XYZ file of C-alpha atoms in Angstrom:
632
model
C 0.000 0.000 0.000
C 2.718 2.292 0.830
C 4.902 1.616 -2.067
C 1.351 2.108 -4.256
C 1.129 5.666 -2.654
C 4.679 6.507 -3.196
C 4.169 5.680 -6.811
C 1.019 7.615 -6.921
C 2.719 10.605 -5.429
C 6.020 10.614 -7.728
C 3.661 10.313 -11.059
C 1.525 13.500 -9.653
C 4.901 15.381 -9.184
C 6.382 14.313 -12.307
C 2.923 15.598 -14.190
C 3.423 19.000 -12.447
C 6.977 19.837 -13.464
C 5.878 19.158 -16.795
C 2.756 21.006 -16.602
C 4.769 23.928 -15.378
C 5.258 26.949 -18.389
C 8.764 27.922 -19.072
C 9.163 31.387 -17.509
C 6.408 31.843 -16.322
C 6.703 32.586 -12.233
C 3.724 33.049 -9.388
C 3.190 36.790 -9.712
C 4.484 38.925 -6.591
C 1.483 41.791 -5.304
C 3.415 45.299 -5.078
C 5.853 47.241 -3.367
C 3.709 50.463 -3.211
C 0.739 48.397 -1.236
C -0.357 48.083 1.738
C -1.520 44.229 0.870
C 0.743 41.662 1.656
C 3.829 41.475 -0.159
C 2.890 38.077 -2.005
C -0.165 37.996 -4.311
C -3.190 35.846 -3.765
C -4.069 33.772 -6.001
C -7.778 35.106 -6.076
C -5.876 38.102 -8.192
C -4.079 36.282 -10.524
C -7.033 33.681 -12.193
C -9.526 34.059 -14.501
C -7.391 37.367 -16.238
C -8.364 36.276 -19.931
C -8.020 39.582 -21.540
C -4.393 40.823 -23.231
C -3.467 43.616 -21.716
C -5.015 43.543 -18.095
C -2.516 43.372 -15.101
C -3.166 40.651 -12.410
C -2.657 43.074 -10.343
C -4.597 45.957 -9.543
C -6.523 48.111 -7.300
C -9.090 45.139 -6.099
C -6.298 44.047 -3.827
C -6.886 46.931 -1.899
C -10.287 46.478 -1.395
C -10.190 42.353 -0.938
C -7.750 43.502 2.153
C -9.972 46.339 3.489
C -13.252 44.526 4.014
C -11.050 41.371 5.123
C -12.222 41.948 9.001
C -16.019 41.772 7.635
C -16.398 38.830 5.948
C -16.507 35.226 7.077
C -13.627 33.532 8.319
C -13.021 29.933 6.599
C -10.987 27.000 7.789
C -10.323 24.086 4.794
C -7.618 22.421 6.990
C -9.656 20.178 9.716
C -10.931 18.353 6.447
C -8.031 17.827 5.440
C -5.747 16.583 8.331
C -8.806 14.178 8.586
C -8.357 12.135 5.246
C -7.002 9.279 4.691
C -2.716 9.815 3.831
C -2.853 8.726 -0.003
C -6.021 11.475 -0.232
C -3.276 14.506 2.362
C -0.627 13.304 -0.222
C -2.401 14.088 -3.015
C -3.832 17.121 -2.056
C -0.072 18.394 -1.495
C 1.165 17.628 -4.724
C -2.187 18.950 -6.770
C -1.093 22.434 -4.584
C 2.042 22.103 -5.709
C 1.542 21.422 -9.568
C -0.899 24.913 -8.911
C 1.676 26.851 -7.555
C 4.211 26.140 -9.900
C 1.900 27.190 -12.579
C 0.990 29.862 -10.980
C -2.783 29.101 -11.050
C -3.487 28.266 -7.601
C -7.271 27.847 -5.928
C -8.873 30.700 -5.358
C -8.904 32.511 -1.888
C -11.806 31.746 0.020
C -12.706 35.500 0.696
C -11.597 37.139 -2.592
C -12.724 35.320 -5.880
C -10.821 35.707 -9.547
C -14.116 36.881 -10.863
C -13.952 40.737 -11.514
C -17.199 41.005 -9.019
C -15.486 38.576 -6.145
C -12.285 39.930 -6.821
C -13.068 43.415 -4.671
C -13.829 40.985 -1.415
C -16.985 42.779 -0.590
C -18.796 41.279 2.453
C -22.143 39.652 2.163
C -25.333 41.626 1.353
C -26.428 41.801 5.195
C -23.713 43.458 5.857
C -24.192 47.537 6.347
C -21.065 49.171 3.614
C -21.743 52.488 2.309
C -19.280 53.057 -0.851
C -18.974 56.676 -2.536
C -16.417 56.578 -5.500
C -14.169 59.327 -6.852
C -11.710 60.097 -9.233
C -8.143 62.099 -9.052
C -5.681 62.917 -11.366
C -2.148 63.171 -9.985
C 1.274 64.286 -11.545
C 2.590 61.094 -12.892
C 5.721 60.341 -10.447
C 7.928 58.172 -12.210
C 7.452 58.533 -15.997
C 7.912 62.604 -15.168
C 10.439 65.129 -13.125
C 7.326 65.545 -10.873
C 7.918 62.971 -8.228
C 7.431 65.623 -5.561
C 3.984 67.251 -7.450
C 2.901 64.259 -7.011
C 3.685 63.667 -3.106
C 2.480 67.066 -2.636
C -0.320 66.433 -4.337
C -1.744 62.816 -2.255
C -0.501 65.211 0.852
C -3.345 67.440 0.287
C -6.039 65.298 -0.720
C -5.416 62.911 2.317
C -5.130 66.499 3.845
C -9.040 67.602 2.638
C -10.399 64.335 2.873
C -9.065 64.161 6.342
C -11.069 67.951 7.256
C -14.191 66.256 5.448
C -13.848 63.237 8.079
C -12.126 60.784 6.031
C -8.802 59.302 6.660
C -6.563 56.728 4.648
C -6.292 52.785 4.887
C -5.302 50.382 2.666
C -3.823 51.242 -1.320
C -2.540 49.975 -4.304
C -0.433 52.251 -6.626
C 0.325 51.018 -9.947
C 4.136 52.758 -9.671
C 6.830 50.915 -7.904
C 9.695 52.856 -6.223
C 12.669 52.446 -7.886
C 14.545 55.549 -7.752
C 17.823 54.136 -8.610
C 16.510 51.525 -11.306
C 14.936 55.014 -12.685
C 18.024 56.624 -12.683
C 20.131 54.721 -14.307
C 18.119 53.985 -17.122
C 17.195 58.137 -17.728
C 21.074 57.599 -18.022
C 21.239 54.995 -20.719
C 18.066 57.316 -22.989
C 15.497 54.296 -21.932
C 11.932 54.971 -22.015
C 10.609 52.534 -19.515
C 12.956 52.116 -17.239
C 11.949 48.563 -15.702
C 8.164 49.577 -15.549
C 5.347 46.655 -16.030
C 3.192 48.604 -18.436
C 0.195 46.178 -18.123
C 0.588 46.633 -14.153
C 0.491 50.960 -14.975
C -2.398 51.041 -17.373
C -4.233 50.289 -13.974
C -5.282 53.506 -11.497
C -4.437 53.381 -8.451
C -6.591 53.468 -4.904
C -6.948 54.652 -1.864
C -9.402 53.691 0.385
C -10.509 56.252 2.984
C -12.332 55.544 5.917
C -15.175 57.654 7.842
C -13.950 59.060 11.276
C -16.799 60.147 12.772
C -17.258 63.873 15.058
C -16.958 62.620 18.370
C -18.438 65.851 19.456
C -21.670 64.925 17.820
C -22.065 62.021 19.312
C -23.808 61.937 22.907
C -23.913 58.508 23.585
C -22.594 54.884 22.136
C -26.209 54.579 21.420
C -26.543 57.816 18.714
C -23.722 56.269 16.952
C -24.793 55.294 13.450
C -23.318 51.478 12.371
C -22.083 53.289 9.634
C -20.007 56.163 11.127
C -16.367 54.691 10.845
C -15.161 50.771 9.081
C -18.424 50.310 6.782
C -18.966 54.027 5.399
C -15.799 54.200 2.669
C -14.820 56.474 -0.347
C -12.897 54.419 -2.805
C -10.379 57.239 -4.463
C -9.208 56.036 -7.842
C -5.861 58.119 -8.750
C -4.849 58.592 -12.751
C -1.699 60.094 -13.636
C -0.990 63.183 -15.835
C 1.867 64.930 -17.112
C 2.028 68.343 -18.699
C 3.062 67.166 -21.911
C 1.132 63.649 -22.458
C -2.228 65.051 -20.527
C -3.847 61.781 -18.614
C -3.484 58.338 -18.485
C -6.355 57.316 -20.926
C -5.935 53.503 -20.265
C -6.248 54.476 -16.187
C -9.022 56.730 -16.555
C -10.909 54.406 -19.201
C -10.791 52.141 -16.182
C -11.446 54.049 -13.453
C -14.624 55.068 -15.153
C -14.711 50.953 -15.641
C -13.948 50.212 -12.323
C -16.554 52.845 -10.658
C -19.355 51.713 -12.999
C -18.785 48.613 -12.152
C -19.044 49.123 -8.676
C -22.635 50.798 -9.103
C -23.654 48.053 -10.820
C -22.889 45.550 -8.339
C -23.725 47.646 -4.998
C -26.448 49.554 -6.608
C -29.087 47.401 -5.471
C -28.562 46.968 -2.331
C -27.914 50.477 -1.679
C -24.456 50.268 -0.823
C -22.995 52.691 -3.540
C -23.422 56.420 -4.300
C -21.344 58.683 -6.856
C -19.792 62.171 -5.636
C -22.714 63.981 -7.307
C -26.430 62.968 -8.336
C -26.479 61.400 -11.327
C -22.586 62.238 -12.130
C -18.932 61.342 -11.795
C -16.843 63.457 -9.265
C -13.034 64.344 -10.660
C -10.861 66.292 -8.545
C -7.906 67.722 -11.342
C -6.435 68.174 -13.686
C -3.506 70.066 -12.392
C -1.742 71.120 -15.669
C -3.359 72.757 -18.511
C -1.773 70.422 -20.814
C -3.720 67.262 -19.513
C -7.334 69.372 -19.967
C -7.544 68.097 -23.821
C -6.512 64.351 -23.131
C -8.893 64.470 -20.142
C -11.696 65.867 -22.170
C -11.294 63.395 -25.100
C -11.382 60.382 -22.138
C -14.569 61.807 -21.529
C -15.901 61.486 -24.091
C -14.544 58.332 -25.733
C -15.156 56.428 -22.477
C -19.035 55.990 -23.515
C -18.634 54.222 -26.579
C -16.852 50.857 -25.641
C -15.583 49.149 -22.504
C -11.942 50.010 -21.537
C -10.832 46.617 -19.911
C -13.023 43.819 -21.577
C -15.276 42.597 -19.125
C -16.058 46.708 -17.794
C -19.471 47.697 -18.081
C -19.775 50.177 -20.683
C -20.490 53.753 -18.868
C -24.107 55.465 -19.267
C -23.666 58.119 -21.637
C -26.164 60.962 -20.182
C -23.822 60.864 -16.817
C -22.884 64.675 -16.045
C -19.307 65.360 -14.653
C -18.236 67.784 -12.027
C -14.165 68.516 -12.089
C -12.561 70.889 -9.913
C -8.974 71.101 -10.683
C -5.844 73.494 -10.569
C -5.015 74.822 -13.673
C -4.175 78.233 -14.698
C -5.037 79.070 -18.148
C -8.401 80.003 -20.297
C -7.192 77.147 -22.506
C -7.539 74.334 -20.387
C -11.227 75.784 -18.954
C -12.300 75.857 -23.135
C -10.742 72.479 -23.948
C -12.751 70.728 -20.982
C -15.757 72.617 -21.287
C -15.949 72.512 -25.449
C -17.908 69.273 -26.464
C -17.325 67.326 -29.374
C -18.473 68.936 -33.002
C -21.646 67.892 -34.377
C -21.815 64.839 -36.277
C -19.003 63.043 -34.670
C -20.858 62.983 -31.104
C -22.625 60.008 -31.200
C -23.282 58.512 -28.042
C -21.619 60.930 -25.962
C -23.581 63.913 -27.503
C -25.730 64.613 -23.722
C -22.515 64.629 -21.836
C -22.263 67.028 -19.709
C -19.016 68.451 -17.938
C -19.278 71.528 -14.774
C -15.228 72.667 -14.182
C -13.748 74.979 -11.880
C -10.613 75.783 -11.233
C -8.744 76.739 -7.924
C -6.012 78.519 -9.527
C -5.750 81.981 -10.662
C -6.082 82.730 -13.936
C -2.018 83.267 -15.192
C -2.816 86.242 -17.411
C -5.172 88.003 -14.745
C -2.365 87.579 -12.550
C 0.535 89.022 -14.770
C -2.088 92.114 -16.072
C -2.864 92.896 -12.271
C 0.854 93.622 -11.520
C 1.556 95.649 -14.894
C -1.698 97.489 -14.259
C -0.005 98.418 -10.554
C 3.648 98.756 -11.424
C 2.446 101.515 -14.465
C -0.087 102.887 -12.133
C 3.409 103.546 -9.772
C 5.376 105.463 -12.307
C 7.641 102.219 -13.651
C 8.217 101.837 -17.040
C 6.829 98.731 -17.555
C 9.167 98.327 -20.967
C 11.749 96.772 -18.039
C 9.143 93.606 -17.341
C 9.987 90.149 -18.632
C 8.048 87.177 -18.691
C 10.120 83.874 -18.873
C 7.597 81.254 -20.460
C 8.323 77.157 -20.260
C 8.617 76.270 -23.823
C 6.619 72.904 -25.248
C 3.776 72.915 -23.033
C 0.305 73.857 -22.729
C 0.818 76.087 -20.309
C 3.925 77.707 -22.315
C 1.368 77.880 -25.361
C -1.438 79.615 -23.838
C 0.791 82.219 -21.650
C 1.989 83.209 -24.959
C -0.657 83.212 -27.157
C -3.169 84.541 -25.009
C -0.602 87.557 -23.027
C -0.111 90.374 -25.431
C 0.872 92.969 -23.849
C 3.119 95.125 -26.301
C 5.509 96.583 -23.332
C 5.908 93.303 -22.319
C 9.369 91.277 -23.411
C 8.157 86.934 -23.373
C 11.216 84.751 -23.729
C 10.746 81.117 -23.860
C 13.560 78.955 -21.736
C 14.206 75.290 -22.826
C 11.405 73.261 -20.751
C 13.281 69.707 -19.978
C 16.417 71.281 -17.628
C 16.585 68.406 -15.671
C 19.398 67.200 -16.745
C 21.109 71.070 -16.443
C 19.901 70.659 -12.896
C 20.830 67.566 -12.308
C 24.551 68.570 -13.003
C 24.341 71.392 -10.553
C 27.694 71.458 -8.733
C 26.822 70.817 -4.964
C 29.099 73.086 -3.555
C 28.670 76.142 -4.719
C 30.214 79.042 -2.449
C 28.219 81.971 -3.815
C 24.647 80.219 -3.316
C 25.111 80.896 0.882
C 23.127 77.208 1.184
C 23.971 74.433 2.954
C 26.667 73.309 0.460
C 29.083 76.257 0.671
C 30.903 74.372 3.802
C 31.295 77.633 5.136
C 29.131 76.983 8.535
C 27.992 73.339 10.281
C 24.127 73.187 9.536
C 21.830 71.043 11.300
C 19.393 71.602 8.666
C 19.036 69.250 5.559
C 20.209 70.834 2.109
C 17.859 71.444 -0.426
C 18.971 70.648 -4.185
C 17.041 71.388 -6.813
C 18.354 67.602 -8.226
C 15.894 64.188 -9.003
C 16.048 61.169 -9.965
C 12.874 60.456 -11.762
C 12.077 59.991 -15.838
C 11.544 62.451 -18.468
C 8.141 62.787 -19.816
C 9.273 63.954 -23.193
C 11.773 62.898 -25.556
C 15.288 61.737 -24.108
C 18.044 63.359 -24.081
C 20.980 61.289 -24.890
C 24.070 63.654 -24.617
C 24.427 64.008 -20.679
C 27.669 65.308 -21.166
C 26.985 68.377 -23.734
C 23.223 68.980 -23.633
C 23.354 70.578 -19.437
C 26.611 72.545 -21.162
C 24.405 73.489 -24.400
C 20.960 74.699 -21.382
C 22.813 76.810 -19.475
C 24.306 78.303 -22.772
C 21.163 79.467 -23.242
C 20.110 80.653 -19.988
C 23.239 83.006 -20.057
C 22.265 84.346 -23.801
C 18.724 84.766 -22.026
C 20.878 86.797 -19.019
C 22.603 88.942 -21.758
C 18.778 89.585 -23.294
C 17.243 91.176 -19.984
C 20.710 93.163 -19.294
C 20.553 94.812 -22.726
C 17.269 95.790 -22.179
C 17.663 96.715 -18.890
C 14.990 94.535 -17.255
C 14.025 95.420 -13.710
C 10.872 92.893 -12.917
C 11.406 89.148 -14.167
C 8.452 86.781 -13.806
C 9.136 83.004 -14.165
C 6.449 80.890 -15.595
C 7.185 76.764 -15.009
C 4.790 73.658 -14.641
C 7.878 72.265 -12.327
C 8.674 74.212 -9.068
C 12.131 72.377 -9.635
C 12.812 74.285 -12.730
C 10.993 77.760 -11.287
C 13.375 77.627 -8.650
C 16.456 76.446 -10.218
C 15.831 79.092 -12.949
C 15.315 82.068 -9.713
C 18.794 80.540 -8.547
C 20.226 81.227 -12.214
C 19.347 84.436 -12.671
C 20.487 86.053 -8.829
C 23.754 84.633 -10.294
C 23.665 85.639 -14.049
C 21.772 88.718 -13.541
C 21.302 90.014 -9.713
C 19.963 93.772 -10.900
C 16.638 92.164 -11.628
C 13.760 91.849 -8.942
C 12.319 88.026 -9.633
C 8.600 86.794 -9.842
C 8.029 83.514 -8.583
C 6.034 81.080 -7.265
C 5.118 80.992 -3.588
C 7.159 77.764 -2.528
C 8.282 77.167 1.137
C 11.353 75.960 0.134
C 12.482 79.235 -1.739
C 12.152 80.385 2.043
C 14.022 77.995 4.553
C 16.096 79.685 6.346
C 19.332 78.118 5.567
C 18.477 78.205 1.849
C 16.552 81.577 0.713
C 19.473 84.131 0.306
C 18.943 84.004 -3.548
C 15.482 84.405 -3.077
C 15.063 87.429 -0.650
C 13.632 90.560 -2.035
C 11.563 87.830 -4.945
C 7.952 88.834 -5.029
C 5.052 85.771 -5.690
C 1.530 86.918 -6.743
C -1.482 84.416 -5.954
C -4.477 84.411 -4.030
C -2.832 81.486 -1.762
C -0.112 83.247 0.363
C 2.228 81.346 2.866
C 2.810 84.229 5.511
C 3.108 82.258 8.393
C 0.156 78.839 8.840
C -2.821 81.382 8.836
C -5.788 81.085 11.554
C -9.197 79.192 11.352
C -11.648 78.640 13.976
C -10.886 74.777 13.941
C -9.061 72.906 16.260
C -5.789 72.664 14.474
C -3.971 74.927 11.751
C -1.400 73.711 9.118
C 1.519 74.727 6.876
C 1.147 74.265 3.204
C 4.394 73.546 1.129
C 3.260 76.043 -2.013
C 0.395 77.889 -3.071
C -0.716 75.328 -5.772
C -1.418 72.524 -2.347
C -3.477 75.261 -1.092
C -5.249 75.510 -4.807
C -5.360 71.323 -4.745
C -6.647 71.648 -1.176
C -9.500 73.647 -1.974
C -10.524 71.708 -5.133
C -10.282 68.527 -3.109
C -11.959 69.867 -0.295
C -14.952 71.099 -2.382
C -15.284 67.662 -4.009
C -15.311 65.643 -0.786
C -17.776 68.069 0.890
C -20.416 67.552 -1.980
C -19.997 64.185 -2.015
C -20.132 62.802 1.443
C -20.194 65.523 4.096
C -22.862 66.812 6.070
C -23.314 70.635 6.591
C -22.567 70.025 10.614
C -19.674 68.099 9.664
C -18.110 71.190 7.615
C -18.503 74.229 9.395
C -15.559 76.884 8.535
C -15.419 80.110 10.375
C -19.150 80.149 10.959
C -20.182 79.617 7.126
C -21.972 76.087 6.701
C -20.360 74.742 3.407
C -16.763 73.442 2.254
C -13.554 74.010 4.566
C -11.738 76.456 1.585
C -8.055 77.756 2.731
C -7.981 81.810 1.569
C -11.638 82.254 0.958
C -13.473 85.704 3.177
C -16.239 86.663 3.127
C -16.073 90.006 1.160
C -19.761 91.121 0.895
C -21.130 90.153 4.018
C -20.745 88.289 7.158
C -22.665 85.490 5.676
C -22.572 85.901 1.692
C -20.209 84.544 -1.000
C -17.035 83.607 -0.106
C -14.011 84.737 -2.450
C -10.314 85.084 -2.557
C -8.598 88.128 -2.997
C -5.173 88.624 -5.506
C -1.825 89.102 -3.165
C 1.846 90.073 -3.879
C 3.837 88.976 -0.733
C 7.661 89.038 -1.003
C 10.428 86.677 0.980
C 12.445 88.383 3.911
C 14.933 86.403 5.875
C 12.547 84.721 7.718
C 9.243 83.722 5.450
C 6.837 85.743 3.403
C 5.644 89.461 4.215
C 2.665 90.880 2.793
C 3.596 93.730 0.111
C -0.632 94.346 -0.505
C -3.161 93.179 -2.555
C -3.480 93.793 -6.404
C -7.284 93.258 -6.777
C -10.107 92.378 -3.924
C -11.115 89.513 -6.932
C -8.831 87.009 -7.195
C -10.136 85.766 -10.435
C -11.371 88.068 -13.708
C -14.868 88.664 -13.336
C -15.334 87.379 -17.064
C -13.810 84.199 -15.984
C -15.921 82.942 -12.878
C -14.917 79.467 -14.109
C -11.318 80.409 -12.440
C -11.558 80.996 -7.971
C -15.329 80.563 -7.908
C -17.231 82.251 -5.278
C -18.558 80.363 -2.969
């Protein structure tokens, strides 16, 4: 009997190794999860369409609602069979594993309904789902937009009581794999593109006002684990625009969640009827995100995705900064090529002022002074969106625009780190304990390479000094600096105190232009912006914070906005006395109780943060622009 079961048991082996695919390995979960660092097999069966990772933001989910559904315990059965039927069972496991098709988890099934690991229809879940765009942080110089940018909408989601669980990120961490590659001119730079045409997710859990609640009894069963926004996150880049396969299947992924928590009244969207997007950021993506739109209701983005209805309306609240980005959301398709997506509808506001009503404010002032406004300079990102519309739509005749090479991340990156005039950290003059800042990173460019590391930083700042030369010979005074990367706006501010100190510099308000052990290239530099950073402001709530740079406060407020329609109650989001959404820099102007707006600021950096020069206009957006700082 024994030597029968041996047999048996070798033959069962021997069909598994040859039943095993060459190359093919059981797929790992990620490195940018919170989900355990080996992938169930629940995720990886049942993927029959090309081009669909086996990975993806369900993981997140099957580990969130883990603690709600049943636990289940195969193993009793099995110690008590007979040995032949405990030996068999081992080796079938084995011939599954090595082919990387294992039995499904119990709790999380390989269908794409199981595969989310919702709990069973008796139990009480309440599921809202939105959608953010996010600068792309790998494929881009924008690894820190982006980190900035999850700060402050964990940061308004956490002042609309939600706070952050589990996630799944489709972009690993791989600074030095990233690195090297940018080095060799290599596009993807050992990405899984089937893994990143996914979204990512954050899950954000309900915190309830303990204030509100009198006793255990008043506390609703859904107040904190069962009430849930699911936060799908695209990226974007200024020059690509969106992520159309992520955003295809976010829209996927969230009508696919109303259809199977619909029913039982588990699921709501962000706003009646309508799908809730919190960005763009970058005028460049507004196009890209606009044709998504559109295209996204005439065929399912990842095979077995519902197809969308196409009378849903959309409400987007982003950042961006130009008239150009508000017309290329806003414009629908032409007649005749509509078709199904002819009733969509799309509401957008921006939190951002309005670049040109910015710039025309401070001319308006400065010739209203006495300057001669023939001394002003606008330096303009070239190959962008933005760069496009700040120069086609800005035509002021007394104005000199110059256009500066956009990719200078490789000048940057070959910034000497000890430079003696830059009075930073580097110069080795004085012991710091503070960290030094360099404008250097380690991420991918987002455009085409550039090969030449050696020549092409020499051939950049050849042309930042010709650009020097230009504003000495016509003896610029005011220089403003227009970039989509705070990297490059500041690097560029560094340049020019160097190249050409006589000018006074325009820039964006960034804390880091004003740490103490770093700003002495930046003191006496003006920034214009409804969002100022003098000091961590006051508010009547409990606790205050800092904000890195005026376009978190902008992302704040559009995130803010978004989460308060969707999910918050008006006693949940009280700000200074005005029931509605918690906004950073909004007054109210006409009335104790009346519309809330922002007001246009020029603040300047001292030795020790931003001072308050005054305000350009009491509107911080052009009236014939509401689109642009709405009122609230």
């Amino acid at each position: 009997m024994n030597k029968n079961q041996g047999i048996f048991a070798g033959a069962l082996l021997a069909v598994a190794i040859l039943l095993r695919p060459l190359g093919v390995n059981v797929p790992v979960g990620s490195d940018s999860s919170r989900a355990s660092q080996e992938l169930p097999a629940a995720q990886t069966k049942g993927v029959k369409h090309v081009g669909v990772a086996q990975d993806g933001p369900w993981v997140a989910s099957c580990d969130y609602w883990s603690p709600a559904r049943p636990a289940t315990d195969a193993e009793p059965a099995r110690d008590a069979a007979p040995p032949a039927e405990r030996a068999a069972a081992w080796y079938h496991e084995l011939a599954e594993a090595i082919r990387g098709t294992e039995s499904p988890d119990p709790g999380c099934g390989a269908d794409s309904i199981r595969r989310w690991g919702f709990p069973e229809r008796h139990v009480p879940i309440d599921i809202t789902a939105l959608i953010a765009t996010v600068p792309d942080p790998v494929h881009t110089h924008l690894a820190l937009a982006f980190d900035r940018t999850v700060d402050v909408i964990l940061q308004a989601a956490s002042d609309n009581g939600y706070v952050s669980s589990y996630y799944w990120l489709p972009w690993r961490v791989r600074p030095d794999a990233l690195k090297s590659a940018e080095s060799q001119g290599e596009r993807e730079p050992g990405h899984d593109p089937v893994r990143e045409r996914e979204p990512g997710l954050i899950i954000l859990k309900h915190v309830p006002d303990v204030s509100n609640v009198i006793s255990p009894e008043d506390a609703s069963p859904l107040s904190s684990f069962d009430k849930v926004i699911y936060l799908f996150l695209v990226a974007e880049t200024p020059t690509e625009g969106v992520d159309g396969f992520q955003l295809q299947r976010a829209f996927g992924y969230e009508s696919q969640l109303e259809s199977i928590l619909r029913a039982p009244d588990r699921y709501s969207r962000g706003k009646a009827n309508g799908i809730s997007i919190i960005g763009p950021w970058y005028s460049g993506s507004a196009a890209s995100l606009r044709a998504t739109i559109d295209g996204s209701c005439q065929s399912a983005s990842a095979g077995d995705l519902p197809m969308r209805n196409a009378d849903l309306e959309f409400f987007v609240m982003g950042s961006t900064a130009t008239d150009l980005s508000k017309a290329q959301i806003k414009t629908p398709l032409p007649a005749g090529i509509q078709g199904p997506c002819k009733s969509t509808k799309i509401e957008y506001y921006s939190f951002s002022v309005d670049s040109r009503f910015e710039s025309q404010a401070l001319i308006k002032r400065l010739r209203g002074s006495g300057y001669d406004t023939a001394g002003f300079a606008r330096l303009v990102e070239d190959n962008t969106g933005l760069g496009r519309a700040l120069t086609t739509t800005f035509s002021d005749p007394g104005v000199l625009t110059i256009r500066f090479p956009r990719e200078i991340s490789l000048l940057r990156n070959a910034e000497v780190e000890s430079d003696p005039s830059s009075g930073g950290a580097g110069s080795g003059s004085i012991p710091s304990p503070y960290l030094h800042f360099s404008v250097k990173d380690s991420s991918a460019q987002d455009s085409v390479p550039q090969f030449s590391h050696e020549n092409t930083p020499l051939s950049q700042e050849a042309q930042l000094m010709t650009i020097a030369r230009q504003l000495y010979q016509n003896d610029i005074r005011f220089v403003q600096i227009e970039a989509s990367n705070a990297l490059d706006g500041i690097f560029l501010a560094r340049f020019l105190h160097r190249a050409y100190p006589d000018a006074r510099l325009i820039v964006g308000n960034d804390l880091l232009m004003a740490r103490d052990i770093d700003n002495a290239p930046f003191i006496g530099s003006i920034s214009l912006g409804p969002y100022t950073l003098i000091g961590i402001g006051v508010s009547s709530a409990s606790a205050v914070r800092s904000y890195s740079d005026s376009n978190s406060i902008g992302g704040y407020n559009a995130a803010s906005y978004i989460f308060w329609q969707a999910v918050a109650s008006p006693s949940e989001s009280s700000d200074a006395g005005f029931l509605g959404p918690q906004l950073k820099s909004y007054l109210p102007l006409e009335g104790p109780h009346s519309a809330r707006q922002t007001v246009l600021w020029a603040s300047v950096i001292g030795r020790d943060g931003y001072y308050p020069l005054g305000v350009l206009s009491l509107h911080g957006n052009d009236r014939d622009s509401p689109e642009f700082l709405p009122g609230i």
